[in-house]
PDB file of C-alpha atoms in Angstrom:
ATOM      1  CA  ARG A   1     120.071  80.688 111.066  1.00 69.00           C
ATOM      2  CA  LYS A   2     120.838  78.197 108.309  1.00 78.00           C
ATOM      3  CA  GLU A   3     119.637  79.121 104.853  1.00 87.00           C
ATOM      4  CA  VAL A   4     117.590  75.920 104.497  1.00 93.00           C
ATOM      5  CA  GLU A   5     116.625  73.806 107.491  1.00 94.00           C
ATOM      6  CA  GLN A   6     114.921  70.445 107.509  1.00 93.00           C
ATOM      7  CA  ASP A   7     113.689  67.938 110.035  1.00 86.00           C
ATOM      8  CA  PRO A   8     116.834  65.981 110.884  1.00 79.00           C
ATOM      9  CA  GLY A   9     115.034  62.614 110.936  1.00 85.00           C
ATOM     10  CA  PRO A  10     115.534  59.758 110.478  1.00 92.00           C
ATOM     11  CA  PHE A  11     111.967  58.718 109.816  1.00 94.00           C
ATOM     12  CA  ASN A  12     111.102  55.041 110.051  1.00 96.00           C
ATOM     13  CA  VAL A  13     107.600  54.203 108.864  1.00 97.00           C
ATOM     14  CA  PRO A  14     105.710  51.065 107.843  1.00 97.00           C
ATOM     15  CA  GLU A  15     104.583  50.498 104.280  1.00 97.00           C
ATOM     16  CA  GLY A  16     101.358  52.309 103.563  1.00 97.00           C
ATOM     17  CA  ALA A  17     101.988  55.072 106.082  1.00 97.00           C
ATOM     18  CA  THR A  18     101.709  58.772 105.355  1.00 97.00           C
ATOM     19  CA  VAL A  19     104.805  60.775 106.140  1.00 96.00           C
ATOM     20  CA  ALA A  20     105.409  64.520 106.049  1.00 95.00           C
ATOM     21  CA  PHE A  21     108.658  66.431 105.746  1.00 95.00           C
ATOM     22  CA  ASN A  22     109.025  70.076 106.663  1.00 94.00           C
ATOM     23  CA  CYS A  23     111.535  72.669 105.611  1.00 95.00           C
ATOM     24  CA  THR A  24     112.101  76.346 106.344  1.00 95.00           C
ATOM     25  CA  TYR A  25     114.228  78.833 104.453  1.00 94.00           C
ATOM     26  CA  SER A  26     115.704  82.093 105.664  1.00 91.00           C
ATOM     27  CA  ASN A  27     116.006  84.216 102.524  1.00 85.00           C
ATOM     28  CA  SER A  28     112.730  85.884 101.629  1.00 84.00           C
ATOM     29  CA  ALA A  29     114.131  86.664  98.172  1.00 81.00           C
ATOM     30  CA  SER A  30     114.070  82.969  97.303  1.00 82.00           C
ATOM     31  CA  GLN A  31     112.070  82.442  94.173  1.00 80.00           C
ATOM     32  CA  SER A  32     111.803  78.761  93.377  1.00 86.00           C
ATOM     33  CA  PHE A  33     111.657  75.641  95.437  1.00 91.00           C
ATOM     34  CA  PHE A  34     112.187  71.940  94.924  1.00 93.00           C
ATOM     35  CA  TRP A  35     112.359  68.560  96.570  1.00 95.00           C
ATOM     36  CA  TYR A  36     115.204  66.322  95.468  1.00 96.00           C
ATOM     37  CA  ARG A  37     115.613  62.684  96.347  1.00 97.00           C
ATOM     38  CA  GLN A  38     118.967  61.013  96.998  1.00 97.00           C
ATOM     39  CA  ASP A  39     119.315  57.252  97.273  1.00 97.00           C
ATOM     40  CA  CYS A  40     122.147  55.807  99.351  1.00 94.00           C
ATOM     41  CA  ARG A  41     125.514  56.449  97.686  1.00 94.00           C
ATOM     42  CA  LYS A  42     123.830  57.931  94.613  1.00 96.00           C
ATOM     43  CA  GLU A  43     123.415  61.393  93.163  1.00 97.00           C
ATOM     44  CA  PRO A  44     120.491  63.699  93.979  1.00 96.00           C
ATOM     45  CA  LYS A  45     117.607  63.662  91.518  1.00 95.00           C
ATOM     46  CA  LEU A  46     114.718  66.072  91.172  1.00 93.00           C
ATOM     47  CA  LEU A  47     111.544  64.711  92.762  1.00 95.00           C
ATOM     48  CA  MET A  48     109.282  67.680  92.160  1.00 93.00           C
ATOM     49  CA  SER A  49     109.144  71.432  91.991  1.00 90.00           C
ATOM     50  CA  VAL A  50     107.061  73.284  94.563  1.00 91.00           C
ATOM     51  CA  TYR A  51     104.605  75.909  93.387  1.00 85.00           C
ATOM     52  CA  SER A  52     102.851  78.597  95.386  1.00 85.00           C
ATOM     53  CA  SER A  53      99.451  77.014  94.870  1.00 86.00           C
ATOM     54  CA  GLY A  54     100.694  73.617  95.967  1.00 87.00           C
ATOM     55  CA  ASN A  55     101.094  70.705  93.617  1.00 92.00           C
ATOM     56  CA  GLU A  56     100.604  66.982  93.537  1.00 93.00           C
ATOM     57  CA  ASP A  57     102.308  64.186  91.643  1.00 93.00           C
ATOM     58  CA  GLY A  58     100.710  60.848  92.365  1.00 96.00           C
ATOM     59  CA  ARG A  59     101.320  60.003  96.014  1.00 97.00           C
ATOM     60  CA  PHE A  60     103.451  63.108  96.537  1.00 97.00           C
ATOM     61  CA  THR A  61     102.112  66.526  97.505  1.00 97.00           C
ATOM     62  CA  ALA A  62     104.266  69.619  97.917  1.00 96.00           C
ATOM     63  CA  GLN A  63     103.188  72.880  99.489  1.00 95.00           C
ATOM     64  CA  LEU A  64     104.750  76.305  99.889  1.00 94.00           C
ATOM     65  CA  ASN A  65     103.913  79.033 102.372  1.00 93.00           C
ATOM     66  CA  ARG A  66     105.850  82.152 101.369  1.00 91.00           C
ATOM     67  CA  ALA A  67     104.647  84.190 104.333  1.00 91.00           C
ATOM     68  CA  SER A  68     106.052  81.630 106.758  1.00 93.00           C
ATOM     69  CA  GLN A  69     108.960  80.678 104.482  1.00 93.00           C
ATOM     70  CA  TYR A  70     107.949  77.060 104.858  1.00 94.00           C
ATOM     71  CA  ILE A  71     107.894  74.126 102.438  1.00 95.00           C
ATOM     72  CA  SER A  72     106.432  70.689 102.963  1.00 96.00           C
ATOM     73  CA  LEU A  73     106.363  67.314 101.249  1.00 97.00           C
ATOM     74  CA  LEU A  74     103.699  64.718 101.971  1.00 97.00           C
ATOM     75  CA  ILE A  75     104.054  61.107 100.873  1.00 97.00           C
ATOM     76  CA  ARG A  76     100.922  58.994 101.008  1.00 98.00           C
ATOM     77  CA  ASP A  77     100.763  55.205 100.944  1.00 98.00           C
ATOM     78  CA  SER A  78     104.525  54.951 101.287  1.00 97.00           C
ATOM     79  CA  LYS A  79     106.367  52.181  99.457  1.00 97.00           C
ATOM     80  CA  LEU A  80     109.612  50.396 100.221  1.00 97.00           C
ATOM     81  CA  SER A  81     111.068  52.138  97.174  1.00 97.00           C
ATOM     82  CA  ASP A  82     110.437  55.533  98.790  1.00 98.00           C
ATOM     83  CA  SER A  83     113.304  54.856 101.200  1.00 97.00           C
ATOM     84  CA  ALA A  84     115.839  57.600 100.506  1.00 97.00           C
ATOM     85  CA  THR A  85     117.049  60.975 101.735  1.00 96.00           C
ATOM     86  CA  TYR A  86     114.768  63.868 100.806  1.00 97.00           C
ATOM     87  CA  LEU A  87     116.466  67.194 100.200  1.00 96.00           C
ATOM     88  CA  CYS A  88     114.683  70.523 100.418  1.00 95.00           C
ATOM     89  CA  VAL A  89     116.137  72.911  97.835  1.00 93.00           C
ATOM     90  CA  VAL A  90     115.764  76.648  97.394  1.00 91.00           C
ATOM     91  CA  ASN A  91     116.844  78.791  94.449  1.00 85.00           C
ATOM     92  CA  ARG A  92     117.493  82.509  94.733  1.00 72.00           C
ATOM     93  CA  ALA A  93     117.450  82.876  90.974  1.00 59.00           C
ATOM     94  CA  SER A  94     116.544  86.323  89.750  1.00 54.00           C
ATOM     95  CA  GLY A  95     116.311  85.320  86.159  1.00 51.00           C
ATOM     96  CA  GLY A  96     118.962  84.832  83.542  1.00 47.00           C
ATOM     97  CA  SER A  97     122.423  84.297  84.981  1.00 47.00           C
ATOM     98  CA  ASN A  98     121.804  84.069  88.707  1.00 56.00           C
ATOM     99  CA  TYR A  99     121.158  80.435  89.462  1.00 69.00           C
ATOM    100  CA  LYS A 100     122.185  79.033  92.829  1.00 79.00           C
ATOM    101  CA  LEU A 101     120.553  76.099  94.535  1.00 86.00           C
ATOM    102  CA  THR A 102     120.873  75.856  98.299  1.00 89.00           C
ATOM    103  CA  PHE A 103     120.251  72.372  99.662  1.00 92.00           C
ATOM    104  CA  GLY A 104     119.034  71.364 103.074  1.00 94.00           C
ATOM    105  CA  LYS A 105     120.971  68.590 104.751  1.00 93.00           C
ATOM    106  CA  GLY A 106     118.188  66.162 104.017  1.00 94.00           C
ATOM    107  CA  THR A 107     115.876  63.882 105.926  1.00 95.00           C
ATOM    108  CA  LEU A 108     116.407  60.141 105.781  1.00 95.00           C
ATOM    109  CA  LEU A 109     113.292  58.063 105.273  1.00 96.00           C
ATOM    110  CA  THR A 110     113.194  54.309 105.750  1.00 97.00           C
ATOM    111  CA  VAL A 111     109.997  52.496 104.834  1.00 97.00           C
ATOM    112  CA  ASN A 112     109.757  49.104 106.513  1.00 96.00           C
ATOM    113  CA  PRO A 113     107.827  46.050 105.288  1.00 95.00           C
TER     114      PRO A 113
ATOM    115  CA  ASP B   1     121.939  60.537  76.383  1.00 64.00           C
ATOM    116  CA  ALA B   2     124.580  59.200  78.776  1.00 82.00           C
ATOM    117  CA  GLY B   3     123.878  61.850  81.384  1.00 95.00           C
ATOM    118  CA  VAL B   4     126.538  63.754  83.264  1.00 97.00           C
ATOM    119  CA  ILE B   5     129.793  61.823  83.313  1.00 98.00           C
ATOM    120  CA  GLN B   6     132.350  62.191  86.072  1.00 98.00           C
ATOM    121  CA  SER B   7     135.757  60.659  86.513  1.00 97.00           C
ATOM    122  CA  PRO B   8     137.290  59.177  88.458  1.00 98.00           C
ATOM    123  CA  ARG B   9     134.484  57.623  90.496  1.00 97.00           C
ATOM    124  CA  HIS B  10     136.804  57.030  93.430  1.00 97.00           C
ATOM    125  CA  GLU B  11     140.075  58.678  94.346  1.00 97.00           C
ATOM    126  CA  VAL B  12     142.365  57.938  97.258  1.00 97.00           C
ATOM    127  CA  THR B  13     145.374  60.168  97.630  1.00 97.00           C
ATOM    128  CA  GLU B  14     147.837  61.375 100.200  1.00 97.00           C
ATOM    129  CA  MET B  15     147.848  64.790 101.767  1.00 97.00           C
ATOM    130  CA  GLY B  16     149.743  67.288  99.661  1.00 96.00           C
ATOM    131  CA  GLN B  17     149.040  65.624  96.351  1.00 97.00           C
ATOM    132  CA  GLU B  18     147.220  67.303  93.485  1.00 97.00           C
ATOM    133  CA  VAL B  19     143.767  65.979  92.683  1.00 98.00           C
ATOM    134  CA  THR B  20     141.915  66.597  89.425  1.00 98.00           C
ATOM    135  CA  LEU B  21     138.249  65.766  89.049  1.00 98.00           C
ATOM    136  CA  ARG B  22     136.633  65.710  85.615  1.00 98.00           C
ATOM    137  CA  CYS B  23     133.150  66.280  84.338  1.00 98.00           C
ATOM    138  CA  LYS B  24     131.369  66.013  81.006  1.00 98.00           C
ATOM    139  CA  PRO B  25     127.969  67.730  81.111  1.00 97.00           C
ATOM    140  CA  ILE B  26     124.918  66.731  79.155  1.00 95.00           C
ATOM    141  CA  SER B  27     125.232  67.951  75.589  1.00 94.00           C
ATOM    142  CA  GLY B  28     123.407  71.215  74.992  1.00 91.00           C
ATOM    143  CA  HIS B  29     123.266  72.261  78.638  1.00 92.00           C
ATOM    144  CA  ASP B  30     124.416  75.821  79.233  1.00 90.00           C
ATOM    145  CA  TYR B  31     125.082  75.577  82.951  1.00 91.00           C
ATOM    146  CA  LEU B  32     127.580  73.475  84.851  1.00 94.00           C
ATOM    147  CA  PHE B  33     127.842  73.224  88.624  1.00 95.00           C
ATOM    148  CA  TRP B  34     130.356  71.731  91.028  1.00 97.00           C
ATOM    149  CA  TYR B  35     129.133  70.635  94.464  1.00 97.00           C
ATOM    150  CA  ARG B  36     130.728  69.042  97.480  1.00 97.00           C
ATOM    151  CA  GLN B  37     128.813  66.797  99.898  1.00 97.00           C
ATOM    152  CA  THR B  38     129.859  65.848 103.417  1.00 95.00           C
ATOM    153  CA  MET B  39     127.935  64.490 106.385  1.00 90.00           C
ATOM    154  CA  MET B  40     128.674  67.607 108.406  1.00 90.00           C
ATOM    155  CA  ARG B  41     127.847  70.288 105.852  1.00 90.00           C
ATOM    156  CA  GLY B  42     125.539  68.544 103.416  1.00 92.00           C
ATOM    157  CA  LEU B  43     125.599  69.508  99.740  1.00 94.00           C
ATOM    158  CA  GLU B  44     127.345  72.798  99.010  1.00 93.00           C
ATOM    159  CA  LEU B  45     127.689  74.662  95.739  1.00 92.00           C
ATOM    160  CA  LEU B  46     131.338  75.400  94.995  1.00 95.00           C
ATOM    161  CA  ILE B  47     131.176  77.145  91.620  1.00 94.00           C
ATOM    162  CA  TYR B  48     129.016  77.349  88.543  1.00 93.00           C
ATOM    163  CA  PHE B  49     129.579  78.196  84.896  1.00 93.00           C
ATOM    164  CA  ASN B  50     127.300  79.618  82.240  1.00 90.00           C
ATOM    165  CA  ASN B  51     128.406  79.028  78.654  1.00 91.00           C
ATOM    166  CA  ASN B  52     131.871  78.038  79.932  1.00 94.00           C
ATOM    167  CA  VAL B  53     132.292  81.278  81.917  1.00 94.00           C
ATOM    168  CA  PRO B  54     132.578  81.106  85.726  1.00 94.00           C
ATOM    169  CA  ILE B  55     129.665  83.061  87.181  1.00 89.00           C
ATOM    170  CA  ASP B  56     129.920  82.521  90.909  1.00 88.00           C
ATOM    171  CA  ASP B  57     132.844  80.949  92.736  1.00 91.00           C
ATOM    172  CA  SER B  58     131.949  82.225  96.185  1.00 89.00           C
ATOM    173  CA  GLY B  59     131.562  78.656  97.424  1.00 90.00           C
ATOM    174  CA  MET B  60     135.123  77.651  96.614  1.00 94.00           C
ATOM    175  CA  PRO B  61     136.654  77.054 100.033  1.00 88.00           C
ATOM    176  CA  GLU B  62     140.101  78.530  99.423  1.00 85.00           C
ATOM    177  CA  ASP B  63     142.840  79.110  96.892  1.00 91.00           C
ATOM    178  CA  ARG B  64     143.765  75.450  96.864  1.00 95.00           C
ATOM    179  CA  PHE B  65     140.621  74.860  94.810  1.00 97.00           C
ATOM    180  CA  SER B  66     140.335  75.872  91.174  1.00 97.00           C
ATOM    181  CA  ALA B  67     137.887  75.029  88.403  1.00 97.00           C
ATOM    182  CA  LYS B  68     138.015  75.446  84.655  1.00 97.00           C
ATOM    183  CA  MET B  69     135.716  74.870  81.745  1.00 97.00           C
ATOM    184  CA  PRO B  70     137.784  75.067  78.557  1.00 97.00           C
ATOM    185  CA  ASN B  71     134.862  74.066  76.346  1.00 95.00           C
ATOM    186  CA  ALA B  72     131.178  73.205  76.506  1.00 94.00           C
ATOM    187  CA  SER B  73     131.795  69.507  77.021  1.00 95.00           C
ATOM    188  CA  PHE B  74     134.465  69.426  79.707  1.00 96.00           C
ATOM    189  CA  SER B  75     135.218  70.860  83.131  1.00 98.00           C
ATOM    190  CA  THR B  76     137.797  70.167  85.799  1.00 98.00           C
ATOM    191  CA  LEU B  77     137.972  70.811  89.526  1.00 98.00           C
ATOM    192  CA  LYS B  78     141.477  70.790  90.885  1.00 98.00           C
ATOM    193  CA  ILE B  79     142.686  70.667  94.479  1.00 97.00           C
ATOM    194  CA  GLN B  80     146.336  71.491  95.041  1.00 96.00           C
ATOM    195  CA  PRO B  81     147.601  70.648  97.588  1.00 96.00           C
ATOM    196  CA  SER B  82     144.956  68.308  98.949  1.00 96.00           C
ATOM    197  CA  GLU B  83     144.222  68.012 102.676  1.00 96.00           C
ATOM    198  CA  PRO B  84     142.332  65.364 104.692  1.00 97.00           C
ATOM    199  CA  ARG B  85     139.449  67.814 105.266  1.00 95.00           C
ATOM    200  CA  ASP B  86     138.853  67.838 101.504  1.00 97.00           C
ATOM    201  CA  SER B  87     137.570  64.262 101.748  1.00 97.00           C
ATOM    202  CA  ALA B  88     134.018  64.317 100.420  1.00 97.00           C
ATOM    203  CA  VAL B  89     131.847  63.368  97.485  1.00 98.00           C
ATOM    204  CA  TYR B  90     132.179  65.881  94.653  1.00 98.00           C
ATOM    205  CA  PHE B  91     129.247  66.148  92.280  1.00 98.00           C
ATOM    206  CA  CYS B  92     129.073  67.813  88.929  1.00 98.00           C
ATOM    207  CA  ALA B  93     125.660  68.844  87.602  1.00 95.00           C
ATOM    208  CA  SER B  94     124.412  70.459  84.425  1.00 94.00           C
ATOM    209  CA  SER B  95     121.261  72.291  83.450  1.00 90.00           C
ATOM    210  CA  PRO B  96     119.719  73.707  80.318  1.00 87.00           C
ATOM    211  CA  ARG B  97     119.282  77.461  79.950  1.00 76.00           C
ATOM    212  CA  THR B  98     117.212  78.808  82.802  1.00 64.00           C
ATOM    213  CA  SER B  99     114.169  81.009  82.701  1.00 57.00           C
ATOM    214  CA  GLY B 100     113.381  81.860  86.296  1.00 54.00           C
ATOM    215  CA  GLY B 101     115.323  78.988  87.780  1.00 54.00           C
ATOM    216  CA  GLN B 102     112.808  76.233  87.252  1.00 59.00           C
ATOM    217  CA  GLU B 103     114.977  73.969  85.157  1.00 68.00           C
ATOM    218  CA  THR B 104     116.198  70.718  86.642  1.00 82.00           C
ATOM    219  CA  GLN B 105     119.817  70.208  87.516  1.00 90.00           C
ATOM    220  CA  TYR B 106     121.073  66.790  86.441  1.00 93.00           C
ATOM    221  CA  PHE B 107     123.767  65.378  88.668  1.00 96.00           C
ATOM    222  CA  GLY B 108     126.595  63.064  87.756  1.00 97.00           C
ATOM    223  CA  PRO B 109     127.351  60.001  89.885  1.00 97.00           C
ATOM    224  CA  GLY B 110     129.965  61.852  91.891  1.00 98.00           C
ATOM    225  CA  THR B 111     133.622  61.338  92.741  1.00 98.00           C
ATOM    226  CA  ARG B 112     134.354  59.957  96.197  1.00 98.00           C
ATOM    227  CA  LEU B 113     137.590  61.550  97.352  1.00 98.00           C
ATOM    228  CA  LEU B 114     139.577  60.348 100.317  1.00 98.00           C
ATOM    229  CA  VAL B 115     142.678  62.258 101.302  1.00 97.00           C
ATOM    230  CA  LEU B 116     144.872  60.397 103.774  1.00 97.00           C
TER     231      LEU B 116
END
């Protein structure tokens, strides 16, 4: 089983749609979780961290289920500018010097006018 | 701040040649990471440094790959000899000191390497 698995996509949605991305991780020792966004031919950039209680940032909502080892990202009222690849990221950091991010292969989202 | 700086942005070379990729992290960041991204394997961590010291190089594919960080503002990733399967985008990223792994990693623009 891959360490981080995501919906392969691609997702094509109209503007204004709600879209959800799912991700599972295999290592129960994983301690922190993120969604990164990567535009075409650009570098990945942090979109948001994912906290156990769930968290929201504007139109974006992230949730974590540790028991199921499952992470999700919900985008409401999608915009053309949301078109990108969304990367699920897991960190097995145990404090201090152990800091390794494992990236999913990403899900491509295209928002159409 | 200029962000993470990588050079060159593009590199085309022939199989067997030595390739050197360069990275300047964000000033004040204690951690530096080298990643490789391909369509088949996605984004993979190759090696990371803390305060210029290599901490984990378990992602380095083989002895042809080596990385150094001689000072806090410069790192290199070298491939010698290069092979066509090394063709990929190589990203450098840096991060401030971590407390529980929540700090953001800031990526450079990447070096697109093509080995013919």
